[in-house]
PDB file of C-alpha atoms in Angstrom:
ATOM      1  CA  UNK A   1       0.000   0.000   0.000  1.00 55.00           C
ATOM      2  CA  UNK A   2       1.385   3.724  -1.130  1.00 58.00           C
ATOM      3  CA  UNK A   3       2.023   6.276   1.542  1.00 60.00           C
ATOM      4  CA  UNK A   4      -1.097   9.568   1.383  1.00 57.00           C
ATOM      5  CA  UNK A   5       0.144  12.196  -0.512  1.00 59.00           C
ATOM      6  CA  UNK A   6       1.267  14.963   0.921  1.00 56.00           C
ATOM      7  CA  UNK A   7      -1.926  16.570  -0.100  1.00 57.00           C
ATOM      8  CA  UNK A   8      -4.137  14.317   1.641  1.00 54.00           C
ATOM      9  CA  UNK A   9      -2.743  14.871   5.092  1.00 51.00           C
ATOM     10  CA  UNK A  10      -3.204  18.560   4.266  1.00 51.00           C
ATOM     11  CA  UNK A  11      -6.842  17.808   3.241  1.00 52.00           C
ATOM     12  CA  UNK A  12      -7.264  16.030   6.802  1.00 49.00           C
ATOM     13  CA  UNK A  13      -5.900  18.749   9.048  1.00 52.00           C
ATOM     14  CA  UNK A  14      -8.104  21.780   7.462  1.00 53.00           C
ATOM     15  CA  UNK A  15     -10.356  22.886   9.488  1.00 54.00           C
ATOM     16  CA  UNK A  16     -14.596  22.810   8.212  1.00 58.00           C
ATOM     17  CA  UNK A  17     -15.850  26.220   8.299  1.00 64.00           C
ATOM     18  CA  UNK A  18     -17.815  25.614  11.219  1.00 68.00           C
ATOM     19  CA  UNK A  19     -14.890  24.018  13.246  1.00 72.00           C
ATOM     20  CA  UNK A  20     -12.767  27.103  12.034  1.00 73.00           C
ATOM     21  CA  UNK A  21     -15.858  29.762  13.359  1.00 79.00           C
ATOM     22  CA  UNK A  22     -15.742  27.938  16.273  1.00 80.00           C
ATOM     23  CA  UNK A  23     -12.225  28.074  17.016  1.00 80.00           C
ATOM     24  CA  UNK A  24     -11.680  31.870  16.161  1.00 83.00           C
ATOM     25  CA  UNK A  25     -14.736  32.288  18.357  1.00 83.00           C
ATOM     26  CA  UNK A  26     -13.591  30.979  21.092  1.00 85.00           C
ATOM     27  CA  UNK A  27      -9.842  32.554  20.788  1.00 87.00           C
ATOM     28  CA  UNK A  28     -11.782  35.399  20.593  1.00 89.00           C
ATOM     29  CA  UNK A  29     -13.112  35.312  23.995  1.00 88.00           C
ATOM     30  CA  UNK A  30      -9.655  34.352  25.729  1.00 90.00           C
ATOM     31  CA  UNK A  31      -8.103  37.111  24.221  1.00 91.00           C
ATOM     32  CA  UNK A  32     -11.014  39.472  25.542  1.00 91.00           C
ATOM     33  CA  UNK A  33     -10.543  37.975  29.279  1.00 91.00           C
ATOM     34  CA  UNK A  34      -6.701  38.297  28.785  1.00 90.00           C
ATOM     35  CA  UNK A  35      -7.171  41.668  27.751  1.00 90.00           C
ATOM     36  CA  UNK A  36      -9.434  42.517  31.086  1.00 91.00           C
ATOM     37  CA  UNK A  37      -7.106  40.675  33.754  1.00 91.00           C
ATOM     38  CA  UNK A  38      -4.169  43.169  31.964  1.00 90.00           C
ATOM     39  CA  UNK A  39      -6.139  46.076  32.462  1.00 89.00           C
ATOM     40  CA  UNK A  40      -7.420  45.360  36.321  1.00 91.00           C
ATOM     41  CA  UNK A  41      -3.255  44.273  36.452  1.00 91.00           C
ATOM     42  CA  UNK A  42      -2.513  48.204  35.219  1.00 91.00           C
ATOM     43  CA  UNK A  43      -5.285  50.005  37.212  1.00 91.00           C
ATOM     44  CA  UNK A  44      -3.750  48.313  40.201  1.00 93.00           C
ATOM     45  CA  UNK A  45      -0.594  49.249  39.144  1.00 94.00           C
ATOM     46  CA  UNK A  46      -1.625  53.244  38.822  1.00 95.00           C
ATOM     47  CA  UNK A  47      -3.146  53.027  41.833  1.00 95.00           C
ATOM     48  CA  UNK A  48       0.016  51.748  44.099  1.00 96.00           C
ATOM     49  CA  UNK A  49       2.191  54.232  42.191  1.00 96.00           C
ATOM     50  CA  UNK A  50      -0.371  57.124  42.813  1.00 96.00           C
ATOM     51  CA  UNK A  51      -0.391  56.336  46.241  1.00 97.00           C
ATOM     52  CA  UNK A  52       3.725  55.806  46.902  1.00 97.00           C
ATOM     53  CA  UNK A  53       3.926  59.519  45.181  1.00 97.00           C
ATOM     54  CA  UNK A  54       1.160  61.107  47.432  1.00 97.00           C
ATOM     55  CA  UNK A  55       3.131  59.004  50.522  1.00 97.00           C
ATOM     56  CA  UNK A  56       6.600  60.736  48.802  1.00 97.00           C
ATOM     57  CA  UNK A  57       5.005  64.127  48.328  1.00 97.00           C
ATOM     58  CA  UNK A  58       3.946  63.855  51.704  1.00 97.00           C
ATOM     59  CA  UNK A  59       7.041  63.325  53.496  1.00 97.00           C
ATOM     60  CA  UNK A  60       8.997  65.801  51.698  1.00 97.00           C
ATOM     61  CA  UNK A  61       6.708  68.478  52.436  1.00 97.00           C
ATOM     62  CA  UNK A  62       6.539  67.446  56.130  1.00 97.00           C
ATOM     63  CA  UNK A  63      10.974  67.464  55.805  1.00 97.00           C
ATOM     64  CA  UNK A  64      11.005  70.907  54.505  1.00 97.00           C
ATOM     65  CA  UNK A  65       8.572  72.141  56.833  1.00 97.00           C
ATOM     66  CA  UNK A  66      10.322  70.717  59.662  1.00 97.00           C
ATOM     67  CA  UNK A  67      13.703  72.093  58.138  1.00 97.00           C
ATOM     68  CA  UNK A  68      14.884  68.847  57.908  1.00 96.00           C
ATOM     69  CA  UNK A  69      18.583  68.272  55.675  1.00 96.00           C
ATOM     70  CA  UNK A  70      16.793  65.254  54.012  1.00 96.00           C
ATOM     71  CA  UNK A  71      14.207  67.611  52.548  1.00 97.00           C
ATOM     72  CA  UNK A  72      15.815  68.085  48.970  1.00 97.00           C
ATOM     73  CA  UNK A  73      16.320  64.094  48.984  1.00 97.00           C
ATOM     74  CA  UNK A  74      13.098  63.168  49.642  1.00 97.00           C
ATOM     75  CA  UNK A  75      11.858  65.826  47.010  1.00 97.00           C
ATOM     76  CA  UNK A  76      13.781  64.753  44.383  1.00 97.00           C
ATOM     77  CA  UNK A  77      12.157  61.384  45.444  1.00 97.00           C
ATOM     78  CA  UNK A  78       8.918  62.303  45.302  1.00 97.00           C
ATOM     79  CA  UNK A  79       9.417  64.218  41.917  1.00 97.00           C
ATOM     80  CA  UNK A  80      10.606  60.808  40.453  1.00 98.00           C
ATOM     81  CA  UNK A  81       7.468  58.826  41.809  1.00 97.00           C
ATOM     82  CA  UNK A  82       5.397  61.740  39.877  1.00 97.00           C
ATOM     83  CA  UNK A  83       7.023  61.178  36.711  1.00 97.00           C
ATOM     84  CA  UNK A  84       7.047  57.248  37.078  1.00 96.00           C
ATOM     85  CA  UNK A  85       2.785  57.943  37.545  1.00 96.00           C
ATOM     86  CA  UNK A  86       2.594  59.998  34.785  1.00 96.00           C
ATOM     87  CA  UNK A  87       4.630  57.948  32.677  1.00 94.00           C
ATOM     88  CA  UNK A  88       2.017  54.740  33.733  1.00 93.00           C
ATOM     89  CA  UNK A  89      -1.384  56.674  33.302  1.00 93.00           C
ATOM     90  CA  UNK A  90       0.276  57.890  29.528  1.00 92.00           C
ATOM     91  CA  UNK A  91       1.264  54.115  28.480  1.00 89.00           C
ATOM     92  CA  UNK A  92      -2.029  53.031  30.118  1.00 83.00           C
ATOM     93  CA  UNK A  93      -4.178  55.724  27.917  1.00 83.00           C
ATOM     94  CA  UNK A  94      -2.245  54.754  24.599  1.00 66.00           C
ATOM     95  CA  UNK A  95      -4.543  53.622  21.650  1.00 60.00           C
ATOM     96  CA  UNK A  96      -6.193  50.263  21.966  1.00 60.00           C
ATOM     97  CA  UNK A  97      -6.501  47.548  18.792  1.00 59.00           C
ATOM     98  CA  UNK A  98      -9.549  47.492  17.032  1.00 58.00           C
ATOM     99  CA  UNK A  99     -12.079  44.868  18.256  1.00 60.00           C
ATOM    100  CA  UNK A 100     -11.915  41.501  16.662  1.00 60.00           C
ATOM    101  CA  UNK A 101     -13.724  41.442  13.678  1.00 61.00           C
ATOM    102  CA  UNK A 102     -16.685  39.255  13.982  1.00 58.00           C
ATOM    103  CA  UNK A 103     -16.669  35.693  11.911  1.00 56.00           C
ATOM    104  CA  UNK A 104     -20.408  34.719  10.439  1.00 51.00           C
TER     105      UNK A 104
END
């Protein structure tokens, strides 16, 4: 007996129409939960650095008004945390890919 042609294993591994709806379908949907966990996984993100800045910002201001010689430290600190929450909320508001286009 003569081995299948290449094209015949081809043949078998193709996908029906259906079968391939259903797969893209349900890629689909893991890629839309993926995309949620990452976004609850940034928003928590913002939030921790927004609240190590205000915590920064905070101290410094209490240094200086104590006349503390860590005060320009601890500014410079604080400045830093700023920019490192400005930089996440600008990454975070970037565009977003189109939605999946839908398969009939």
């Amino acid at each position: 007996r003569a081995a299948p042609s290449a094209g015949d294993a081809v043949q078998r591994t193709v996908l029906s129409g259906p079968e391939m709806t259903e797969d893209i379908a349900e890629h689909q949907v893991e890629a839309t939960i993926e995309a949620q966990r990452c976004q609850k996984a940034v928003a928590a993100e913002i939030a921790e650095a927004e609240k190590h800045a205000k915590l920064l910002t905070w101290a410094a201001n209490k240094a200086a008004e104590e006349g503390l010689p860590q005060a320009a430290t601890m500014q410079a600190k604080a400045d830093q945390a700023v920019r490192n929450l400005e930089a996440l909320k600008q990454q975070n508001q970037s565009p977003r890919p189109a939605p999946p286009i839908k398969v009939v």
